[in-house]
């Protein structure tokens, strides 16, 4: 490829090769580090700091465009034969630091290489992760999707049916691998799971459906927003592409909105170029994201990077608190049922116990430990009106369509996050109108329990 360029451009290509070699060396060095070290440093080390006037943190580049030394430099960077960023809609150094960190965290414990692309929101990431696989549909083309997914995902993938002629085959019994098997055929383009699901906290057997997808030559795409890499890393379990609403626990302070795709190399697919299959994340970043214009803002990347540095500790604490709170809710007379994977009464508990582990938990606790996340749901006895009464009585817990925050937040999905999919869609997803979704924050669990108790006790 470099032979297509003039000797003057070739000089920049050679310079770029040295930059890439240094980055790869740094990347491989960091893959040997512990999870927390990766979260704190990413690929930004002491050498990089000296190149940026000694800044201890990754610099935030607000300017939209890069200055070039000359026309040859301009040509090399815009032809993607030399590292550069050209324009923030395409790439930006701060965003790249975030992407490298996300790729390393999601690839923690995986022997192969991973790549990442960051986006303006979680929904942008889901769209960019799925859209390349629905090109040129033919009669019978379908996708197989967990019906118990986030409302925005349900609406987006439903549009593929209306607007692209793609049949959406909804899996209603998530934990039953046979339900997935019956829906996948030689016309399926991808399998999509949410693990655990939002808001019902249903689980799937990732390893089993990964084998199913690969037997049909298609990718398994997993939304693992609720676990974050601190509790589960689907690529090491067989997934090909992972999507995150980074806005949630990864950006736990609540200062940023962002999404991300993390993919392994050489994914299976019945459509797309060899380039796309070889390095999906880079392909999406340099081509699809460039054209769609949904890159994350540098300031949001800056906020996420700072929140990632203590991700594991936050998720650990919030998960321990959530377990205590779920046990309380399970005993309250006004609670019909509790959806939390850590409870033995939960139908998905065994799958959660199989897949959800605190990264490097043995370093803290002397042995590997299960952690079941910070989010739960509970159904209030007496139906939707009683659920609204409880919800309206919260004094400390925030009422908002958000989750993963350092502050506890609750919502009523039937009238908020899943409202627009309608009664039929909510029934398909097994989402009752009396369900309250609770995201447990960093407050003391006793104070959260006190707020829940007074709200539940108010129902007569």
Short mmCIF file of C-alpha atoms in Angstrom, two decimals:
data_model
loop_
_atom_site.label_atom_id
_atom_site.label_comp_id
_atom_site.label_asym_id
_atom_site.label_seq_id
_atom_site.Cartn_x
_atom_site.Cartn_y
_atom_site.Cartn_z
CA UNK A 1 0.00 0.00 0.00
CA UNK A 2 2.84 2.38 0.80
CA UNK A 3 4.19 2.03 -2.76
CA UNK A 4 1.23 4.09 -3.98
CA UNK A 5 2.65 7.19 -2.30
CA UNK A 6 5.46 9.56 -3.18
CA UNK A 7 8.83 9.34 -1.39
CA UNK A 8 7.90 12.46 0.60
CA UNK A 9 4.72 10.82 1.90
CA UNK A 10 6.63 7.58 2.46
CA UNK A 11 8.78 9.36 5.05
CA UNK A 12 5.65 10.06 7.11
CA UNK A 13 4.51 6.48 6.68
CA UNK A 14 7.82 5.26 8.11
CA UNK A 15 7.50 7.71 10.98
CA UNK A 16 3.99 6.41 11.58
CA UNK A 17 5.23 2.83 11.70
CA UNK A 18 7.55 3.78 14.55
CA UNK A 19 4.67 5.43 16.41
CA UNK A 20 2.50 2.34 15.93
CA UNK A 21 5.31 0.06 17.09
CA UNK A 22 5.70 2.12 20.26
CA UNK A 23 1.95 2.03 20.90
CA UNK A 24 1.83 -1.73 20.36
CA UNK A 25 4.75 -2.24 22.74
CA UNK A 26 2.96 -0.15 25.37
CA UNK A 27 -0.27 -2.05 24.74
CA UNK A 28 1.40 -5.42 25.24
CA UNK A 29 3.14 -4.18 28.38
CA UNK A 30 -0.18 -3.06 29.86
CA UNK A 31 -1.87 -6.37 29.05
CA UNK A 32 0.44 -7.93 31.65
CA UNK A 33 -0.78 -5.54 34.37
CA UNK A 34 -3.64 -5.96 36.82
CA UNK A 35 -7.14 -4.64 36.09
CA UNK A 36 -6.84 -1.58 38.35
CA UNK A 37 -3.48 -0.60 36.85
CA UNK A 38 -4.93 -0.72 33.36
CA UNK A 39 -7.91 1.35 34.48
CA UNK A 40 -5.64 4.01 35.99
CA UNK A 41 -3.04 4.23 33.21
CA UNK A 42 -4.39 2.83 29.94
CA UNK A 43 -1.58 3.28 27.43
CA UNK A 44 -0.65 6.73 28.75
CA UNK A 45 2.67 6.28 30.53
CA UNK A 46 5.61 8.36 31.70
CA UNK A 47 7.04 8.70 28.18
CA UNK A 48 3.76 10.03 26.86
CA UNK A 49 3.55 12.43 29.80
CA UNK A 50 6.93 13.93 28.93
CA UNK A 51 5.70 14.48 25.39
CA UNK A 52 2.82 16.53 26.82
CA UNK A 53 4.76 18.87 29.10
CA UNK A 54 4.71 16.35 31.93
CA UNK A 55 0.92 16.11 32.29
CA UNK A 56 0.09 13.24 34.67
CA UNK A 57 -3.34 12.81 33.10
CA UNK A 58 -4.18 12.27 29.46
CA UNK A 59 -4.47 15.73 27.86
CA UNK A 60 -7.90 16.78 26.66
CA UNK A 61 -7.80 18.03 23.07
CA UNK A 62 -10.73 20.37 22.54
CA UNK A 63 -9.69 21.72 19.15
CA UNK A 64 -11.65 20.03 16.34
CA UNK A 65 -8.76 19.74 13.88
CA UNK A 66 -5.11 18.78 13.68
CA UNK A 67 -2.34 21.02 12.33
CA UNK A 68 -0.19 19.34 9.65
CA UNK A 69 3.47 19.94 8.95
CA UNK A 70 2.95 20.00 5.19
CA UNK A 71 0.85 18.54 2.37
CA UNK A 72 2.61 15.18 2.59
CA UNK A 73 1.76 14.87 6.27
CA UNK A 74 -1.83 15.85 5.44
CA UNK A 75 -2.05 13.15 2.76
CA UNK A 76 -0.55 10.39 4.92
CA UNK A 77 -2.86 10.94 7.89
CA UNK A 78 -6.03 11.30 5.82
CA UNK A 79 -5.18 8.14 3.88
CA UNK A 80 -4.91 6.30 7.22
CA UNK A 81 -1.34 5.22 6.51
CA UNK A 82 0.07 7.25 9.39
CA UNK A 83 -1.39 7.71 12.88
CA UNK A 84 -3.03 11.08 13.33
CA UNK A 85 -6.41 12.52 14.06
CA UNK A 86 -7.16 15.05 11.35
CA UNK A 87 -10.63 15.94 12.66
CA UNK A 88 -12.45 15.06 15.90
CA UNK A 89 -15.44 13.65 14.01
CA UNK A 90 -13.03 10.89 12.92
CA UNK A 91 -10.41 10.57 15.67
CA UNK A 92 -9.12 12.65 18.59
CA UNK A 93 -6.14 11.88 20.89
CA UNK A 94 -8.24 12.06 24.07
CA UNK A 95 -10.85 9.75 22.59
CA UNK A 96 -8.09 7.37 21.50
CA UNK A 97 -6.78 7.18 25.07
CA UNK A 98 -10.28 6.21 26.20
CA UNK A 99 -10.66 3.62 23.45
CA UNK A 100 -7.33 2.01 24.26
CA UNK A 101 -8.27 1.77 27.94
CA UNK A 102 -11.68 0.27 27.17
CA UNK A 103 -10.14 -2.28 24.79
CA UNK A 104 -7.62 -3.38 27.43
CA UNK A 105 -10.22 -3.61 30.21
CA UNK A 106 -12.74 -5.55 28.14
CA UNK A 107 -9.92 -7.79 26.88
CA UNK A 108 -8.57 -8.44 30.37
CA UNK A 109 -7.90 -12.16 30.66
CA UNK A 110 -8.46 -12.75 26.92
CA UNK A 111 -5.42 -14.12 25.10
CA UNK A 112 -6.15 -12.36 21.82
CA UNK A 113 -6.20 -8.68 20.88
CA UNK A 114 -9.17 -6.34 21.16
CA UNK A 115 -10.05 -2.98 19.65
CA UNK A 116 -12.51 -0.29 20.69
CA UNK A 117 -14.48 2.58 19.23
CA UNK A 118 -16.24 5.18 21.39
CA UNK A 119 -19.47 6.98 20.50
CA UNK A 120 -21.73 9.81 21.56
CA UNK A 121 -24.11 7.46 23.42
CA UNK A 122 -24.83 3.84 24.15
CA UNK A 123 -27.56 3.77 21.51
CA UNK A 124 -25.10 5.09 18.92
CA UNK A 125 -22.80 2.20 19.83
CA UNK A 126 -25.61 -0.36 19.49
CA UNK A 127 -26.59 1.04 16.10
CA UNK A 128 -22.99 1.01 14.85
CA UNK A 129 -22.42 -2.52 16.17
CA UNK A 130 -25.48 -4.00 14.46
CA UNK A 131 -26.11 -1.97 11.31
CA UNK A 132 -23.19 -3.33 9.23
CA UNK A 133 -24.69 -6.82 9.40
CA UNK A 134 -28.08 -6.02 7.87
CA UNK A 135 -26.80 -4.84 4.49
CA UNK A 136 -28.47 -6.21 1.35
CA UNK A 137 -31.10 -8.37 3.03
CA UNK A 138 -32.65 -11.19 1.07
CA UNK A 139 -35.91 -13.04 1.73
CA UNK A 140 -35.69 -14.72 5.12
CA UNK A 141 -32.85 -12.55 6.47
CA UNK A 142 -33.25 -12.33 10.23
CA UNK A 143 -31.58 -11.38 13.48
CA UNK A 144 -32.06 -13.20 16.79
CA UNK A 145 -32.42 -10.91 19.80
CA UNK A 146 -33.14 -11.26 23.51
CA UNK A 147 -36.62 -9.75 24.00
CA UNK A 148 -35.73 -8.73 27.55
CA UNK A 149 -33.45 -5.94 26.36
CA UNK A 150 -33.33 -2.22 27.09
CA UNK A 151 -36.28 -0.31 25.64
CA UNK A 152 -34.13 1.77 23.31
CA UNK A 153 -32.54 -1.39 21.92
CA UNK A 154 -35.95 -2.96 21.42
CA UNK A 155 -37.14 0.09 19.47
CA UNK A 156 -33.99 0.33 17.33
CA UNK A 157 -33.92 -3.31 16.32
CA UNK A 158 -37.67 -3.26 15.70
CA UNK A 159 -37.02 -0.53 13.15
CA UNK A 160 -34.75 -2.90 11.23
CA UNK A 161 -37.88 -4.95 10.59
CA UNK A 162 -40.02 -2.01 9.48
CA UNK A 163 -37.40 -0.11 7.53
CA UNK A 164 -34.97 -2.76 6.27
CA UNK A 165 -37.15 -5.81 5.87
CA UNK A 166 -35.19 -7.77 8.47
CA UNK A 167 -37.13 -10.30 10.51
CA UNK A 168 -36.49 -9.85 14.23
CA UNK A 169 -36.80 -13.15 16.08
CA UNK A 170 -37.29 -12.38 19.74
CA UNK A 171 -36.05 -14.85 22.35
CA UNK A 172 -38.45 -14.74 25.28
CA UNK A 173 -36.88 -17.43 27.48
CA UNK A 174 -33.39 -15.95 27.75
CA UNK A 175 -31.79 -18.61 29.94
CA UNK A 176 -33.09 -21.47 27.78
CA UNK A 177 -30.43 -22.14 25.14
CA UNK A 178 -32.90 -24.23 23.15
CA UNK A 179 -35.03 -21.13 22.58
CA UNK A 180 -32.01 -19.54 20.87
CA UNK A 181 -31.25 -22.70 18.91
CA UNK A 182 -34.77 -22.85 17.47
CA UNK A 183 -34.58 -19.29 16.16
CA UNK A 184 -31.13 -19.25 14.52
CA UNK A 185 -30.84 -20.51 10.94
CA UNK A 186 -28.68 -20.03 7.83
CA UNK A 187 -30.31 -16.65 7.14
CA UNK A 188 -29.50 -15.20 10.58
CA UNK A 189 -27.05 -12.26 10.43
CA UNK A 190 -26.20 -11.93 14.16
CA UNK A 191 -27.24 -13.01 17.64
CA UNK A 192 -27.77 -10.25 20.20
CA UNK A 193 -27.94 -10.71 23.97
CA UNK A 194 -28.05 -8.39 26.96
CA UNK A 195 -26.33 -9.82 30.02
CA UNK A 196 -27.87 -9.18 32.50
CA UNK A 197 -30.90 -7.54 30.92
CA UNK A 198 -32.25 -4.12 31.74
CA UNK A 199 -34.48 -3.95 33.76
CA UNK A 200 -35.49 -7.55 34.44
CA UNK A 201 -31.96 -8.84 35.17
CA UNK A 202 -32.48 -11.99 33.09
CA UNK A 203 -29.38 -13.96 32.10
CA UNK A 204 -28.20 -16.06 29.17
CA UNK A 205 -25.67 -18.85 28.83
CA UNK A 206 -23.08 -16.86 26.90
CA UNK A 207 -20.72 -19.72 26.13
CA UNK A 208 -23.54 -21.83 24.72
CA UNK A 209 -24.99 -19.16 22.44
CA UNK A 210 -21.48 -18.16 21.32
CA UNK A 211 -20.98 -21.71 20.07
CA UNK A 212 -24.41 -21.55 18.42
CA UNK A 213 -23.59 -18.30 16.63
CA UNK A 214 -20.17 -19.48 15.48
CA UNK A 215 -21.59 -22.77 14.19
CA UNK A 216 -23.66 -20.60 11.84
CA UNK A 217 -20.76 -18.32 10.90
CA UNK A 218 -22.24 -15.22 12.54
CA UNK A 219 -21.18 -12.92 15.38
CA UNK A 220 -22.48 -12.88 18.93
CA UNK A 221 -23.04 -9.28 20.07
CA UNK A 222 -23.42 -8.74 23.82
CA UNK A 223 -24.52 -5.65 25.73
CA UNK A 224 -22.85 -6.01 29.13
CA UNK A 225 -23.46 -2.47 30.35
CA UNK A 226 -24.75 -3.68 33.72
CA UNK A 227 -21.68 -5.73 34.57
CA UNK A 228 -18.88 -3.56 33.14
CA UNK A 229 -15.53 -5.32 32.59
CA UNK A 230 -15.07 -5.30 36.37
CA UNK A 231 -17.57 -8.17 36.70
CA UNK A 232 -17.72 -9.90 33.33
CA UNK A 233 -15.88 -9.77 30.00
CA UNK A 234 -17.95 -11.50 27.29
CA UNK A 235 -15.15 -11.64 24.70
CA UNK A 236 -13.23 -14.09 26.90
CA UNK A 237 -16.45 -16.13 27.06
CA UNK A 238 -16.85 -16.35 23.30
CA UNK A 239 -18.58 -13.12 22.27
CA UNK A 240 -17.29 -11.29 19.20
CA UNK A 241 -18.52 -7.76 19.86
CA UNK A 242 -19.39 -6.09 23.16
CA UNK A 243 -21.38 -2.88 23.45
CA UNK A 244 -21.65 -0.59 26.44
CA UNK A 245 -23.62 2.42 27.47
CA UNK A 246 -20.48 3.91 28.97
CA UNK A 247 -22.68 6.62 30.49
CA UNK A 248 -23.64 4.19 33.25
CA UNK A 249 -21.23 2.69 35.82
CA UNK A 250 -18.14 3.36 33.72
CA UNK A 251 -18.96 7.06 34.00
CA UNK A 252 -20.39 6.69 37.48
CA UNK A 253 -20.06 10.32 38.54
CA UNK A 254 -22.81 11.19 36.05
CA UNK A 255 -20.90 13.85 34.15
CA UNK A 256 -20.84 12.30 30.68
CA UNK A 257 -22.82 10.41 28.08
CA UNK A 258 -20.96 7.92 25.92
CA UNK A 259 -21.10 4.50 24.29
CA UNK A 260 -18.52 2.01 23.11
CA UNK A 261 -17.92 -1.02 20.92
CA UNK A 262 -15.17 -3.43 21.87
CA UNK A 263 -14.45 -6.29 19.49
CA UNK A 264 -12.00 -9.11 19.07
CA UNK A 265 -10.09 -9.58 15.85
CA UNK A 266 -11.31 -11.81 13.00
CA UNK A 267 -15.01 -11.97 13.74
CA UNK A 268 -17.31 -14.31 11.80
CA UNK A 269 -19.85 -12.72 9.45
CA UNK A 270 -21.81 -13.58 6.33
CA UNK A 271 -21.57 -9.99 5.09
CA UNK A 272 -18.99 -7.22 5.03
CA UNK A 273 -15.45 -6.83 3.77
CA UNK A 274 -12.41 -8.79 4.89
CA UNK A 275 -11.19 -5.54 6.44
CA UNK A 276 -14.35 -5.27 8.54
CA UNK A 277 -14.08 -8.86 9.77
CA UNK A 278 -10.37 -8.59 10.55
CA UNK A 279 -10.64 -5.56 12.87
CA UNK A 280 -14.27 -4.59 13.36
CA UNK A 281 -13.70 -1.78 15.87
CA UNK A 282 -11.09 0.00 13.73
CA UNK A 283 -13.25 -0.42 10.62
CA UNK A 284 -16.20 1.17 12.40
CA UNK A 285 -14.03 3.92 13.83
CA UNK A 286 -12.29 5.00 10.62
CA UNK A 287 -15.12 4.46 8.15
CA UNK A 288 -18.61 4.10 9.60
CA UNK A 289 -18.16 6.54 12.49
CA UNK A 290 -16.46 8.98 10.14
CA UNK A 291 -19.51 8.95 7.88
CA UNK A 292 -22.22 8.88 10.55
CA UNK A 293 -20.59 11.59 12.66
CA UNK A 294 -21.46 10.11 16.05
CA UNK A 295 -18.07 10.32 17.74
CA UNK A 296 -17.91 11.08 21.45
CA UNK A 297 -16.96 14.62 22.52
CA UNK A 298 -13.42 14.97 23.95
CA UNK A 299 -14.70 16.44 27.22
CA UNK A 300 -16.95 13.42 27.73
CA UNK A 301 -14.00 11.13 27.01
CA UNK A 302 -12.03 13.06 29.65
CA UNK A 303 -14.76 12.55 32.27
CA UNK A 304 -15.09 8.84 31.49
CA UNK A 305 -11.33 8.28 31.70
CA UNK A 306 -11.28 9.79 35.18
CA UNK A 307 -14.22 7.67 36.34
CA UNK A 308 -12.73 4.47 34.93
CA UNK A 309 -9.71 4.75 37.22
CA UNK A 310 -11.70 3.46 40.20
CA UNK A 311 -14.30 1.37 38.35
CA UNK A 312 -13.59 -1.94 40.04
CA UNK A 313 -13.70 -0.53 43.56
CA UNK A 314 -16.99 1.26 42.90
CA UNK A 315 -18.67 -1.72 41.30
CA UNK A 316 -17.48 -3.97 44.11
CA UNK A 317 -18.92 -1.71 46.81
CA UNK A 318 -22.19 -1.06 44.97
CA UNK A 319 -22.60 -4.78 44.33
CA UNK A 320 -22.12 -5.68 47.98
CA UNK A 321 -24.66 -3.03 48.96
CA UNK A 322 -27.09 -4.25 46.30
CA UNK A 323 -26.96 -7.78 47.68
CA UNK A 324 -27.90 -6.56 51.15
CA UNK A 325 -30.70 -4.40 49.75
CA UNK A 326 -32.08 -7.22 47.58
CA UNK A 327 -32.23 -9.49 50.63
CA UNK A 328 -34.20 -6.79 52.48
CA UNK A 329 -36.64 -6.27 49.63
CA UNK A 330 -37.25 -10.01 49.36
CA UNK A 331 -38.58 -10.03 52.93
CA UNK A 332 -40.85 -6.96 52.73
CA UNK A 333 -44.56 -7.70 52.81
CA UNK A 334 -45.35 -5.19 50.06
CA UNK A 335 -42.85 -6.65 47.57
CA UNK A 336 -44.18 -9.28 45.20
CA UNK A 337 -40.81 -10.40 43.80
CA UNK A 338 -37.22 -9.21 43.43
CA UNK A 339 -35.10 -9.48 40.31
CA UNK A 340 -31.47 -9.70 41.36
CA UNK A 341 -29.01 -12.34 40.09
CA UNK A 342 -27.36 -12.68 43.49
CA UNK A 343 -30.50 -14.07 45.12
CA UNK A 344 -30.74 -17.85 45.14
CA UNK A 345 -34.45 -17.45 44.42
CA UNK A 346 -33.62 -15.78 41.09
CA UNK A 347 -34.06 -18.12 38.12
CA UNK A 348 -30.78 -16.94 36.61
CA UNK A 349 -28.71 -17.28 39.78
CA UNK A 350 -26.70 -20.27 38.60
CA UNK A 351 -25.76 -18.54 35.34
CA UNK A 352 -24.82 -15.40 37.27
CA UNK A 353 -22.68 -17.48 39.60
CA UNK A 354 -20.99 -19.03 36.57
CA UNK A 355 -20.20 -15.79 34.75
CA UNK A 356 -20.15 -12.82 37.14
CA UNK A 357 -16.87 -12.54 39.07
CA UNK A 358 -15.06 -9.53 40.46
CA UNK A 359 -11.89 -8.99 38.45
CA UNK A 360 -8.84 -9.81 40.60
CA UNK A 361 -11.16 -10.58 43.51
CA UNK A 362 -8.63 -12.97 45.03
CA UNK A 363 -6.23 -10.07 45.56
CA UNK A 364 -8.75 -8.43 47.90
CA UNK A 365 -10.53 -11.39 49.46
CA UNK A 366 -8.06 -14.26 49.28
CA UNK A 367 -10.25 -16.11 46.78
CA UNK A 368 -12.28 -15.39 43.67
CA UNK A 369 -15.64 -13.85 44.56
CA UNK A 370 -18.94 -13.50 42.76
CA UNK A 371 -20.41 -10.05 42.49
CA UNK A 372 -23.85 -9.59 41.01
CA UNK A 373 -23.95 -5.93 40.07
CA UNK A 374 -25.53 -2.77 41.35
CA UNK A 375 -28.93 -2.93 39.65
CA UNK A 376 -32.09 -4.75 40.61
CA UNK A 377 -35.81 -4.65 40.07
CA UNK A 378 -38.72 -5.34 42.37
CA UNK A 379 -42.44 -5.71 41.79
CA UNK A 380 -44.74 -3.93 44.21
CA UNK A 381 -47.81 -5.82 45.41
CA UNK A 382 -51.09 -4.26 44.36
CA UNK A 383 -50.24 -3.34 40.78
CA UNK A 384 -49.10 -0.22 39.00
CA UNK A 385 -50.84 2.32 41.24
CA UNK A 386 -49.18 0.90 44.34
CA UNK A 387 -45.83 0.90 42.53
CA UNK A 388 -46.31 4.57 41.69
CA UNK A 389 -47.14 5.32 45.33
CA UNK A 390 -43.91 3.71 46.47
CA UNK A 391 -41.91 5.43 43.77
CA UNK A 392 -43.34 8.85 44.65
CA UNK A 393 -42.44 8.42 48.33
CA UNK A 394 -38.67 8.13 47.86
CA UNK A 395 -36.90 10.80 49.92
CA UNK A 396 -33.23 10.11 49.12
CA UNK A 397 -33.33 7.83 46.09
CA UNK A 398 -33.48 9.91 42.92
CA UNK A 399 -36.32 9.45 40.45
CA UNK A 400 -34.71 9.43 37.00
CA UNK A 401 -34.14 7.32 33.89
CA UNK A 402 -30.53 6.63 34.76
CA UNK A 403 -28.40 3.95 36.37
CA UNK A 404 -24.86 3.08 37.42
CA UNK A 405 -24.41 6.31 39.32
CA UNK A 406 -22.67 6.97 42.63
CA UNK A 407 -26.14 8.13 43.73
CA UNK A 408 -29.00 5.65 43.95
CA UNK A 409 -31.59 6.10 41.22
CA UNK A 410 -34.96 4.49 40.55
CA UNK A 411 -37.43 4.53 37.68
CA UNK A 412 -40.67 2.91 36.54
CA UNK A 413 -39.66 1.32 33.20
CA UNK A 414 -43.23 0.79 31.98
CA UNK A 415 -43.81 4.55 31.88
CA UNK A 416 -40.24 5.63 31.09
CA UNK A 417 -37.43 3.60 29.51
CA UNK A 418 -39.80 1.00 27.98
CA UNK A 419 -42.92 3.12 27.50
CA UNK A 420 -42.67 3.50 23.73
CA UNK A 421 -42.48 -0.21 22.94
CA UNK A 422 -46.13 -0.48 23.99
CA UNK A 423 -48.11 -3.07 25.90
CA UNK A 424 -47.39 -5.81 23.38
CA UNK A 425 -43.65 -5.16 23.43
CA UNK A 426 -43.54 -5.04 27.23
CA UNK A 427 -45.48 -8.29 27.41
CA UNK A 428 -42.99 -9.86 25.01
CA UNK A 429 -40.19 -8.68 27.30
CA UNK A 430 -42.02 -9.89 30.44
CA UNK A 431 -41.99 -6.38 31.87
CA UNK A 432 -44.91 -5.75 34.28
CA UNK A 433 -46.23 -2.27 35.00
CA UNK A 434 -45.60 -2.60 38.74
CA UNK A 435 -41.85 -3.13 38.33
CA UNK A 436 -39.49 -0.60 39.93
CA UNK A 437 -35.90 -0.51 38.67
CA UNK A 438 -33.35 0.43 41.33
CA UNK A 439 -29.72 1.31 40.67
CA UNK A 440 -27.80 1.13 43.93
CA UNK A 441 -25.21 3.85 44.48
CA UNK A 442 -22.32 4.45 46.83
CA UNK A 443 -24.41 5.55 49.82
CA UNK A 444 -24.38 3.37 52.93
CA UNK A 445 -26.75 0.47 52.25
CA UNK A 446 -28.59 1.00 55.54
CA UNK A 447 -29.62 4.48 54.43
CA UNK A 448 -30.88 3.16 51.10
CA UNK A 449 -32.83 0.46 52.94
CA UNK A 450 -34.34 3.07 55.26
CA UNK A 451 -35.61 5.04 52.27
CA UNK A 452 -37.02 1.95 50.60
CA UNK A 453 -38.66 0.82 53.85
CA UNK A 454 -40.45 4.10 54.50
CA UNK A 455 -41.68 4.19 50.91
CA UNK A 456 -42.90 0.60 50.96
CA UNK A 457 -44.44 0.99 54.42
CA UNK A 458 -46.49 3.93 53.12
CA UNK A 459 -48.53 1.62 50.90
CA UNK A 460 -51.74 0.61 52.62
#
